[in-house]
Amino acid sequence: NAGVTQTPKFQVLKTGQSMTLQCAQDMNHNSMYWYRQDPGMGLRLIYYSASEGTTDKGEVPNGYNVSRLNKREFSLRLESAAPSQTSVYFCASLGGARGGELFFGEGSRLTVL
Amino acid sequence: QKEVEQDPGPLSVPEGAIVSLNCTYSNSAFQYFMWYRQYSRKGPELLMYTYSSGNKEDGRFTAQVDKSSKYISLFIRDSQPSDSATYLCAMSDPNSGYALNFGKGTSLLVTP
């Protein structure tokens, strides 16, 4: 079982460059999320998608766009990267018999120079 | 003020000790309460999940929720070096798409 798969795992960008972080889940979950994790700040929600075709802003959406391509895939795009976007990005999907349980990917480490 | 507050530590204890981790929150709409464990350079994984006030036990782990005080705790008995990780409390409001609100995480080190 792959669970939640994120690509790439590591990326270095220059200020102003663009890139897309890819996320796919094979658990048939409806809801998917993008978080960023920074030292001393914890996990902060960037965007989420409650179901295919819908997306909503989270706590820190500025500078990001998302696309829910289909039920499996939820991508995060940085149109013009800034050093403040240096972070570890986690994709997650909501499932589990207990409800409210998030399954996380391994993370994507992004450095913006 | 963040909706979820958690002391970041770090917390260092000897093997076998009882560990107590705590979070407070301000949003009365939170209904689901969770503890996630995150090893270095890995994604968080669910450790404990509770819905109502009271205690829930799973092996060496006990989760406690006090909704009246807006306070949750995680207790680890007979702590092991393998418990060394960052522990994140999280809670969600079903009316907000189950998006989790996380505490900043407490770094725990259990020394042999």
PDB file of N, CA and C in Angstrom, chain A residues 1-86:
ATOM      1  N   ASN A   1       0.846  -1.208   0.000  1.00  0.00           N
ATOM      2  CA  ASN A   1       0.000   0.000   0.000  1.00  0.00           C
ATOM      3  C   ASN A   1       0.864   1.233   0.000  1.00  0.00           C
ATOM      4  N   ALA A   2       0.712   2.091  -1.034  1.00  0.00           N
ATOM      5  CA  ALA A   2       1.543   3.272  -1.115  1.00  0.00           C
ATOM      6  C   ALA A   2       1.042   4.356  -0.176  1.00  0.00           C
ATOM      7  N   GLY A   3      -0.279   4.489   0.010  1.00  0.00           N
ATOM      8  CA  GLY A   3      -0.809   5.531   0.885  1.00  0.00           C
ATOM      9  C   GLY A   3      -0.800   6.866   0.177  1.00  0.00           C
ATOM     10  N   VAL A   4      -0.081   7.840   0.729  1.00  0.00           N
ATOM     11  CA  VAL A   4       0.028   9.172   0.152  1.00  0.00           C
ATOM     12  C   VAL A   4       1.447   9.350  -0.365  1.00  0.00           C
ATOM     13  N   THR A   5       1.563   9.647  -1.638  1.00  0.00           N
ATOM     14  CA  THR A   5       2.866   9.781  -2.283  1.00  0.00           C
ATOM     15  C   THR A   5       3.075  11.214  -2.741  1.00  0.00           C
ATOM     16  N   GLN A   6       4.199  11.793  -2.349  1.00  0.00           N
ATOM     17  CA  GLN A   6       4.538  13.173  -2.733  1.00  0.00           C
ATOM     18  C   GLN A   6       5.792  13.185  -3.590  1.00  0.00           C
ATOM     19  N   THR A   7       5.782  14.040  -4.593  1.00  0.00           N
ATOM     20  CA  THR A   7       6.979  14.268  -5.398  1.00  0.00           C
ATOM     21  C   THR A   7       7.112  15.744  -5.714  1.00  0.00           C
ATOM     22  N   PRO A   8       8.324  16.296  -5.772  1.00  0.00           N
ATOM     23  CA  PRO A   8       9.583  15.621  -5.427  1.00  0.00           C
ATOM     24  C   PRO A   8       9.789  15.607  -3.926  1.00  0.00           C
ATOM     25  N   LYS A   9      10.754  14.872  -3.440  1.00  0.00           N
ATOM     26  CA  LYS A   9      11.078  14.844  -2.021  1.00  0.00           C
ATOM     27  C   LYS A   9      11.969  16.020  -1.632  1.00  0.00           C
ATOM     28  N   PHE A  10      12.771  16.480  -2.553  1.00  0.00           N
ATOM     29  CA  PHE A  10      13.667  17.609  -2.315  1.00  0.00           C
ATOM     30  C   PHE A  10      13.671  18.506  -3.550  1.00  0.00           C
ATOM     31  N   GLN A  11      13.752  19.817  -3.327  1.00  0.00           N
ATOM     32  CA  GLN A  11      13.821  20.749  -4.441  1.00  0.00           C
ATOM     33  C   GLN A  11      14.473  22.039  -3.972  1.00  0.00           C
ATOM     34  N   VAL A  12      15.364  22.562  -4.808  1.00  0.00           N
ATOM     35  CA  VAL A  12      15.962  23.867  -4.553  1.00  0.00           C
ATOM     36  C   VAL A  12      15.548  24.788  -5.691  1.00  0.00           C
ATOM     37  N   LEU A  13      15.013  25.931  -5.358  1.00  0.00           N
ATOM     38  CA  LEU A  13      14.565  26.913  -6.343  1.00  0.00           C
ATOM     39  C   LEU A  13      15.266  28.237  -6.117  1.00  0.00           C
ATOM     40  N   LYS A  14      15.306  29.040  -7.163  1.00  0.00           N
ATOM     41  CA  LYS A  14      15.743  30.419  -7.019  1.00  0.00           C
ATOM     42  C   LYS A  14      14.497  31.299  -6.881  1.00  0.00           C
ATOM     43  N   THR A  15      14.665  32.408  -6.201  1.00  0.00           N
ATOM     44  CA  THR A  15      13.558  33.353  -6.039  1.00  0.00           C
ATOM     45  C   THR A  15      12.959  33.691  -7.394  1.00  0.00           C
ATOM     46  N   GLY A  16      11.622  33.610  -7.473  1.00  0.00           N
ATOM     47  CA  GLY A  16      10.919  33.936  -8.694  1.00  0.00           C
ATOM     48  C   GLY A  16      10.589  32.743  -9.581  1.00  0.00           C
ATOM     49  N   GLN A  17      11.248  31.620  -9.355  1.00  0.00           N
ATOM     50  CA  GLN A  17      10.947  30.429 -10.138  1.00  0.00           C
ATOM     51  C   GLN A  17       9.611  29.831  -9.691  1.00  0.00           C
ATOM     52  N   SER A  18       9.048  29.030 -10.565  1.00  0.00           N
ATOM     53  CA  SER A  18       7.789  28.372 -10.235  1.00  0.00           C
ATOM     54  C   SER A  18       7.997  26.868 -10.183  1.00  0.00           C
ATOM     55  N   MET A  19       7.124  26.203  -9.449  1.00  0.00           N
ATOM     56  CA  MET A  19       7.163  24.747  -9.410  1.00  0.00           C
ATOM     57  C   MET A  19       5.854  24.210  -8.865  1.00  0.00           C
ATOM     58  N   THR A  20       5.630  22.937  -9.118  1.00  0.00           N
ATOM     59  CA  THR A  20       4.426  22.261  -8.638  1.00  0.00           C
ATOM     60  C   THR A  20       4.825  21.047  -7.817  1.00  0.00           C
ATOM     61  N   LEU A  21       4.244  20.943  -6.638  1.00  0.00           N
ATOM     62  CA  LEU A  21       4.393  19.762  -5.810  1.00  0.00           C
ATOM     63  C   LEU A  21       3.217  18.840  -6.100  1.00  0.00           C
ATOM     64  N   GLN A  22       3.548  17.585  -6.360  1.00  0.00           N
ATOM     65  CA  GLN A  22       2.506  16.622  -6.711  1.00  0.00           C
ATOM     66  C   GLN A  22       2.173  15.742  -5.510  1.00  0.00           C
ATOM     67  N   CYS A  23       0.913  15.365  -5.424  1.00  0.00           N
ATOM     68  CA  CYS A  23       0.460  14.474  -4.353  1.00  0.00           C
ATOM     69  C   CYS A  23      -0.584  13.531  -4.910  1.00  0.00           C
ATOM     70  N   ALA A  24      -0.461  12.264  -4.568  1.00  0.00           N
ATOM     71  CA  ALA A  24      -1.450  11.279  -4.990  1.00  0.00           C
ATOM     72  C   ALA A  24      -1.712  10.308  -3.840  1.00  0.00           C
ATOM     73  N   GLN A  25      -2.979   9.923  -3.691  1.00  0.00           N
ATOM     74  CA  GLN A  25      -3.342   8.931  -2.667  1.00  0.00           C
ATOM     75  C   GLN A  25      -4.140   7.803  -3.322  1.00  0.00           C
ATOM     76  N   ASP A  26      -3.909   6.608  -2.807  1.00  0.00           N
ATOM     77  CA  ASP A  26      -4.557   5.437  -3.393  1.00  0.00           C
ATOM     78  C   ASP A  26      -5.554   4.801  -2.429  1.00  0.00           C
ATOM     79  N   MET A  27      -6.082   5.591  -1.498  1.00  0.00           N
ATOM     80  CA  MET A  27      -6.987   5.072  -0.480  1.00  0.00           C
ATOM     81  C   MET A  27      -8.438   5.454  -0.742  1.00  0.00           C
ATOM     82  N   ASN A  28      -8.700   6.061  -1.884  1.00  0.00           N
ATOM     83  CA  ASN A  28     -10.052   6.447  -2.266  1.00  0.00           C
ATOM     84  C   ASN A  28     -10.670   7.458  -1.293  1.00  0.00           C
ATOM     85  N   HIS A  29      -9.822   8.308  -0.728  1.00  0.00           N
ATOM     86  CA  HIS A  29     -10.316   9.330   0.198  1.00  0.00           C
ATOM     87  C   HIS A  29     -10.861  10.531  -0.567  1.00  0.00           C
ATOM     88  N   ASN A  30     -11.886  11.159   0.011  1.00  0.00           N
ATOM     89  CA  ASN A  30     -12.471  12.330  -0.642  1.00  0.00           C
ATOM     90  C   ASN A  30     -11.678  13.602  -0.376  1.00  0.00           C
ATOM     91  N   SER A  31     -11.240  13.784   0.856  1.00  0.00           N
ATOM     92  CA  SER A  31     -10.629  15.053   1.255  1.00  0.00           C
ATOM     93  C   SER A  31      -9.117  14.963   1.265  1.00  0.00           C
ATOM     94  N   MET A  32      -8.498  16.029   0.757  1.00  0.00           N
ATOM     95  CA  MET A  32      -7.034  16.097   0.733  1.00  0.00           C
ATOM     96  C   MET A  32      -6.589  17.477   1.185  1.00  0.00           C
ATOM     97  N   TYR A  33      -5.346  17.551   1.695  1.00  0.00           N
ATOM     98  CA  TYR A  33      -4.853  18.759   2.355  1.00  0.00           C
ATOM     99  C   TYR A  33      -3.384  18.994   2.015  1.00  0.00           C
ATOM    100  N   TRP A  34      -3.003  20.261   2.024  1.00  0.00           N
ATOM    101  CA  TRP A  34      -1.603  20.639   1.967  1.00  0.00           C
ATOM    102  C   TRP A  34      -1.257  21.454   3.204  1.00  0.00           C
ATOM    103  N   TYR A  35      -0.213  21.005   3.910  1.00  0.00           N
ATOM    104  CA  TYR A  35       0.299  21.706   5.073  1.00  0.00           C
ATOM    105  C   TYR A  35       1.763  22.090   4.804  1.00  0.00           C
ATOM    106  N   ARG A  36       2.208  23.123   5.500  1.00  0.00           N
ATOM    107  CA  ARG A  36       3.635  23.414   5.559  1.00  0.00           C
ATOM    108  C   ARG A  36       4.067  23.348   7.012  1.00  0.00           C
ATOM    109  N   GLN A  37       5.307  22.907   7.218  1.00  0.00           N
ATOM    110  CA  GLN A  37       5.836  22.778   8.568  1.00  0.00           C
ATOM    111  C   GLN A  37       7.141  23.543   8.667  1.00  0.00           C
ATOM    112  N   ASP A  38       7.177  24.477   9.587  1.00  0.00           N
ATOM    113  CA  ASP A  38       8.351  25.317   9.810  1.00  0.00           C
ATOM    114  C   ASP A  38       8.761  25.222  11.272  1.00  0.00           C
ATOM    115  N   PRO A  39      10.058  25.322  11.551  1.00  0.00           N
ATOM    116  CA  PRO A  39      10.532  25.259  12.943  1.00  0.00           C
ATOM    117  C   PRO A  39       9.839  26.310  13.803  1.00  0.00           C
ATOM    118  N   GLY A  40       9.311  25.880  14.926  1.00  0.00           N
ATOM    119  CA  GLY A  40       8.671  26.804  15.852  1.00  0.00           C
ATOM    120  C   GLY A  40       7.270  27.225  15.466  1.00  0.00           C
ATOM    121  N   MET A  41       6.814  26.786  14.276  1.00  0.00           N
ATOM    122  CA  MET A  41       5.480  27.199  13.803  1.00  0.00           C
ATOM    123  C   MET A  41       4.518  26.024  13.727  1.00  0.00           C
ATOM    124  N   GLY A  42       5.031  24.822  13.783  1.00  0.00           N
ATOM    125  CA  GLY A  42       4.151  23.666  13.670  1.00  0.00           C
ATOM    126  C   GLY A  42       3.638  23.484  12.259  1.00  0.00           C
ATOM    127  N   LEU A  43       2.576  22.729  12.124  1.00  0.00           N
ATOM    128  CA  LEU A  43       1.948  22.465  10.834  1.00  0.00           C
ATOM    129  C   LEU A  43       0.856  23.496  10.600  1.00  0.00           C
ATOM    130  N   ARG A  44       0.917  24.128   9.440  1.00  0.00           N
ATOM    131  CA  ARG A  44      -0.098  25.120   9.103  1.00  0.00           C
ATOM    132  C   ARG A  44      -0.760  24.753   7.784  1.00  0.00           C
ATOM    133  N   LEU A  45      -2.075  24.848   7.747  1.00  0.00           N
ATOM    134  CA  LEU A  45      -2.845  24.453   6.583  1.00  0.00           C
ATOM    135  C   LEU A  45      -2.761  25.512   5.503  1.00  0.00           C
ATOM    136  N   ILE A  46      -2.405  25.079   4.297  1.00  0.00           N
ATOM    137  CA  ILE A  46      -2.318  25.993   3.162  1.00  0.00           C
ATOM    138  C   ILE A  46      -3.641  26.001   2.392  1.00  0.00           C
ATOM    139  N   TYR A  47      -4.026  24.857   1.898  1.00  0.00           N
ATOM    140  CA  TYR A  47      -5.284  24.670   1.164  1.00  0.00           C
ATOM    141  C   TYR A  47      -5.801  23.276   1.459  1.00  0.00           C
ATOM    142  N   TYR A  48      -7.098  23.105   1.273  1.00  0.00           N
ATOM    143  CA  TYR A  48      -7.645  21.773   1.334  1.00  0.00           C
ATOM    144  C   TYR A  48      -8.737  21.603   0.287  1.00  0.00           C
ATOM    145  N   SER A  49      -9.035  20.345   0.025  1.00  0.00           N
ATOM    146  CA  SER A  49     -10.066  20.003  -0.953  1.00  0.00           C
ATOM    147  C   SER A  49     -10.969  18.963  -0.303  1.00  0.00           C
ATOM    148  N   ALA A  50     -12.183  19.379   0.006  1.00  0.00           N
ATOM    149  CA  ALA A  50     -13.106  18.478   0.690  1.00  0.00           C
ATOM    150  C   ALA A  50     -13.607  17.368  -0.233  1.00  0.00           C
ATOM    151  N   SER A  51     -13.603  17.640  -1.518  1.00  0.00           N
ATOM    152  CA  SER A  51     -14.029  16.623  -2.482  1.00  0.00           C
ATOM    153  C   SER A  51     -13.509  17.027  -3.851  1.00  0.00           C
ATOM    154  N   GLU A  52     -13.576  16.107  -4.775  1.00  0.00           N
ATOM    155  CA  GLU A  52     -13.122  16.379  -6.137  1.00  0.00           C
ATOM    156  C   GLU A  52     -13.878  17.580  -6.684  1.00  0.00           C
ATOM    157  N   GLY A  53     -13.137  18.530  -7.240  1.00  0.00           N
ATOM    158  CA  GLY A  53     -13.758  19.710  -7.824  1.00  0.00           C
ATOM    159  C   GLY A  53     -13.897  20.893  -6.900  1.00  0.00           C
ATOM    160  N   THR A  54     -13.546  20.732  -5.625  1.00  0.00           N
ATOM    161  CA  THR A  54     -13.643  21.849  -4.676  1.00  0.00           C
ATOM    162  C   THR A  54     -12.305  22.069  -3.998  1.00  0.00           C
ATOM    163  N   THR A  55     -11.984  23.330  -3.753  1.00  0.00           N
ATOM    164  CA  THR A  55     -10.800  23.672  -2.967  1.00  0.00           C
ATOM    165  C   THR A  55     -11.135  24.864  -2.074  1.00  0.00           C
ATOM    166  N   ASP A  56     -10.471  24.933  -0.926  1.00  0.00           N
ATOM    167  CA  ASP A  56     -10.689  26.030   0.000  1.00  0.00           C
ATOM    168  C   ASP A  56      -9.378  26.462   0.618  1.00  0.00           C
ATOM    169  N   LYS A  57      -9.308  27.749   0.966  1.00  0.00           N
ATOM    170  CA  LYS A  57      -8.106  28.277   1.582  1.00  0.00           C
ATOM    171  C   LYS A  57      -8.019  27.846   3.030  1.00  0.00           C
ATOM    172  N   GLY A  58      -6.781  27.656   3.461  1.00  0.00           N
ATOM    173  CA  GLY A  58      -6.519  27.388   4.860  1.00  0.00           C
ATOM    174  C   GLY A  58      -5.973  28.608   5.548  1.00  0.00           C
ATOM    175  N   GLU A  59      -5.068  28.371   6.466  1.00  0.00           N
ATOM    176  CA  GLU A  59      -4.525  29.460   7.297  1.00  0.00           C
ATOM    177  C   GLU A  59      -3.522  30.333   6.544  1.00  0.00           C
ATOM    178  N   VAL A  60      -2.722  29.735   5.654  1.00  0.00           N
ATOM    179  CA  VAL A  60      -1.641  30.468   4.993  1.00  0.00           C
ATOM    180  C   VAL A  60      -1.638  30.244   3.481  1.00  0.00           C
ATOM    181  N   PRO A  61      -2.656  30.699   2.745  1.00  0.00           N
ATOM    182  CA  PRO A  61      -2.756  30.389   1.316  1.00  0.00           C
ATOM    183  C   PRO A  61      -1.974  31.323   0.379  1.00  0.00           C
ATOM    184  N   ASN A  62      -1.539  32.473   0.893  1.00  0.00           N
ATOM    185  CA  ASN A  62      -0.934  33.463  -0.006  1.00  0.00           C
ATOM    186  C   ASN A  62       0.340  32.932  -0.652  1.00  0.00           C
ATOM    187  N   GLY A  63       0.426  33.105  -1.977  1.00  0.00           N
ATOM    188  CA  GLY A  63       1.600  32.660  -2.714  1.00  0.00           C
ATOM    189  C   GLY A  63       1.469  31.259  -3.279  1.00  0.00           C
ATOM    190  N   TYR A  64       0.331  30.626  -3.041  1.00  0.00           N
ATOM    191  CA  TYR A  64       0.116  29.254  -3.497  1.00  0.00           C
ATOM    192  C   TYR A  64      -1.178  29.135  -4.290  1.00  0.00           C
ATOM    193  N   ASN A  65      -1.186  28.160  -5.183  1.00  0.00           N
ATOM    194  CA  ASN A  65      -2.421  27.749  -5.843  1.00  0.00           C
ATOM    195  C   ASN A  65      -2.497  26.234  -5.793  1.00  0.00           C
ATOM    196  N   VAL A  66      -3.704  25.699  -5.888  1.00  0.00           N
ATOM    197  CA  VAL A  66      -3.871  24.252  -5.847  1.00  0.00           C
ATOM    198  C   VAL A  66      -4.800  23.818  -6.970  1.00  0.00           C
ATOM    199  N   SER A  67      -4.670  22.545  -7.302  1.00  0.00           N
ATOM    200  CA  SER A  67      -5.560  21.922  -8.287  1.00  0.00           C
ATOM    201  C   SER A  67      -5.917  20.531  -7.803  1.00  0.00           C
ATOM    202  N   ARG A  68      -7.222  20.262  -7.726  1.00  0.00           N
ATOM    203  CA  ARG A  68      -7.653  18.888  -7.437  1.00  0.00           C
ATOM    204  C   ARG A  68      -7.943  18.260  -8.787  1.00  0.00           C
ATOM    205  N   LEU A  69      -6.960  17.568  -9.301  1.00  0.00           N
ATOM    206  CA  LEU A  69      -7.011  17.070 -10.678  1.00  0.00           C
ATOM    207  C   LEU A  69      -8.062  15.975 -10.827  1.00  0.00           C
ATOM    208  N   ASN A  70      -8.185  15.151  -9.839  1.00  0.00           N
ATOM    209  CA  ASN A  70      -9.168  14.065  -9.802  1.00  0.00           C
ATOM    210  C   ASN A  70      -9.227  13.612  -8.349  1.00  0.00           C
ATOM    211  N   LYS A  71      -9.900  12.526  -8.084  1.00  0.00           N
ATOM    212  CA  LYS A  71     -10.046  12.117  -6.688  1.00  0.00           C
ATOM    213  C   LYS A  71      -8.708  11.742  -6.076  1.00  0.00           C
ATOM    214  N   ARG A  72      -7.788  11.241  -6.857  1.00  0.00           N
ATOM    215  CA  ARG A  72      -6.510  10.759  -6.341  1.00  0.00           C
ATOM    216  C   ARG A  72      -5.487  11.864  -6.146  1.00  0.00           C
ATOM    217  N   GLU A  73      -5.525  12.903  -6.974  1.00  0.00           N
ATOM    218  CA  GLU A  73      -4.395  13.821  -7.053  1.00  0.00           C
ATOM    219  C   GLU A  73      -4.743  15.249  -6.645  1.00  0.00           C
ATOM    220  N   PHE A  74      -3.828  15.855  -5.888  1.00  0.00           N
ATOM    221  CA  PHE A  74      -4.012  17.218  -5.390  1.00  0.00           C
ATOM    222  C   PHE A  74      -2.651  17.892  -5.447  1.00  0.00           C
ATOM    223  N   SER A  75      -2.492  18.864  -6.327  1.00  0.00           N
ATOM    224  CA  SER A  75      -1.187  19.489  -6.524  1.00  0.00           C
ATOM    225  C   SER A  75      -1.157  20.885  -5.921  1.00  0.00           C
ATOM    226  N   LEU A  76       0.056  21.289  -5.538  1.00  0.00           N
ATOM    227  CA  LEU A  76       0.304  22.612  -4.949  1.00  0.00           C
ATOM    228  C   LEU A  76       1.304  23.342  -5.823  1.00  0.00           C
ATOM    229  N   ARG A  77       0.955  24.538  -6.263  1.00  0.00           N
ATOM    230  CA  ARG A  77       1.830  25.286  -7.161  1.00  0.00           C
ATOM    231  C   ARG A  77       2.309  26.579  -6.523  1.00  0.00           C
ATOM    232  N   LEU A  78       3.595  26.820  -6.665  1.00  0.00           N
ATOM    233  CA  LEU A  78       4.204  28.086  -6.289  1.00  0.00           C
ATOM    234  C   LEU A  78       4.500  28.828  -7.585  1.00  0.00           C
ATOM    235  N   GLU A  79       3.806  29.914  -7.838  1.00  0.00           N
ATOM    236  CA  GLU A  79       3.957  30.626  -9.111  1.00  0.00           C
ATOM    237  C   GLU A  79       5.248  31.435  -9.173  1.00  0.00           C
ATOM    238  N   SER A  80       5.615  32.057  -8.076  1.00  0.00           N
ATOM    239  CA  SER A  80       6.832  32.875  -8.016  1.00  0.00           C
ATOM    240  C   SER A  80       7.425  32.694  -6.624  1.00  0.00           C
ATOM    241  N   ALA A  81       8.318  31.711  -6.520  1.00  0.00           N
ATOM    242  CA  ALA A  81       8.798  31.312  -5.203  1.00  0.00           C
ATOM    243  C   ALA A  81       9.552  32.437  -4.490  1.00  0.00           C
ATOM    244  N   ALA A  82       9.374  32.482  -3.173  1.00  0.00           N
ATOM    245  CA  ALA A  82      10.052  33.453  -2.318  1.00  0.00           C
ATOM    246  C   ALA A  82      10.777  32.719  -1.202  1.00  0.00           C
ATOM    247  N   PRO A  83      11.858  33.287  -0.675  1.00  0.00           N
ATOM    248  CA  PRO A  83      12.590  32.617   0.419  1.00  0.00           C
ATOM    249  C   PRO A  83      11.688  32.253   1.602  1.00  0.00           C
ATOM    250  N   SER A  84      10.625  33.030   1.836  1.00  0.00           N
ATOM    251  CA  SER A  84       9.710  32.730   2.937  1.00  0.00           C
ATOM    252  C   SER A  84       8.941  31.427   2.717  1.00  0.00           C
ATOM    253  N   GLN A  85       9.004  30.894   1.516  1.00  0.00           N
ATOM    254  CA  GLN A  85       8.325  29.634   1.226  1.00  0.00           C
ATOM    255  C   GLN A  85       9.246  28.424   1.407  1.00  0.00           C
ATOM    256  N   THR A  86      10.451  28.662   1.863  1.00  0.00           N
ATOM    257  CA  THR A  86      11.331  27.568   2.262  1.00  0.00           C
ATOM    258  C   THR A  86      10.684  26.842   3.425  1.00  0.00           C
TER     259      THR A  86
END
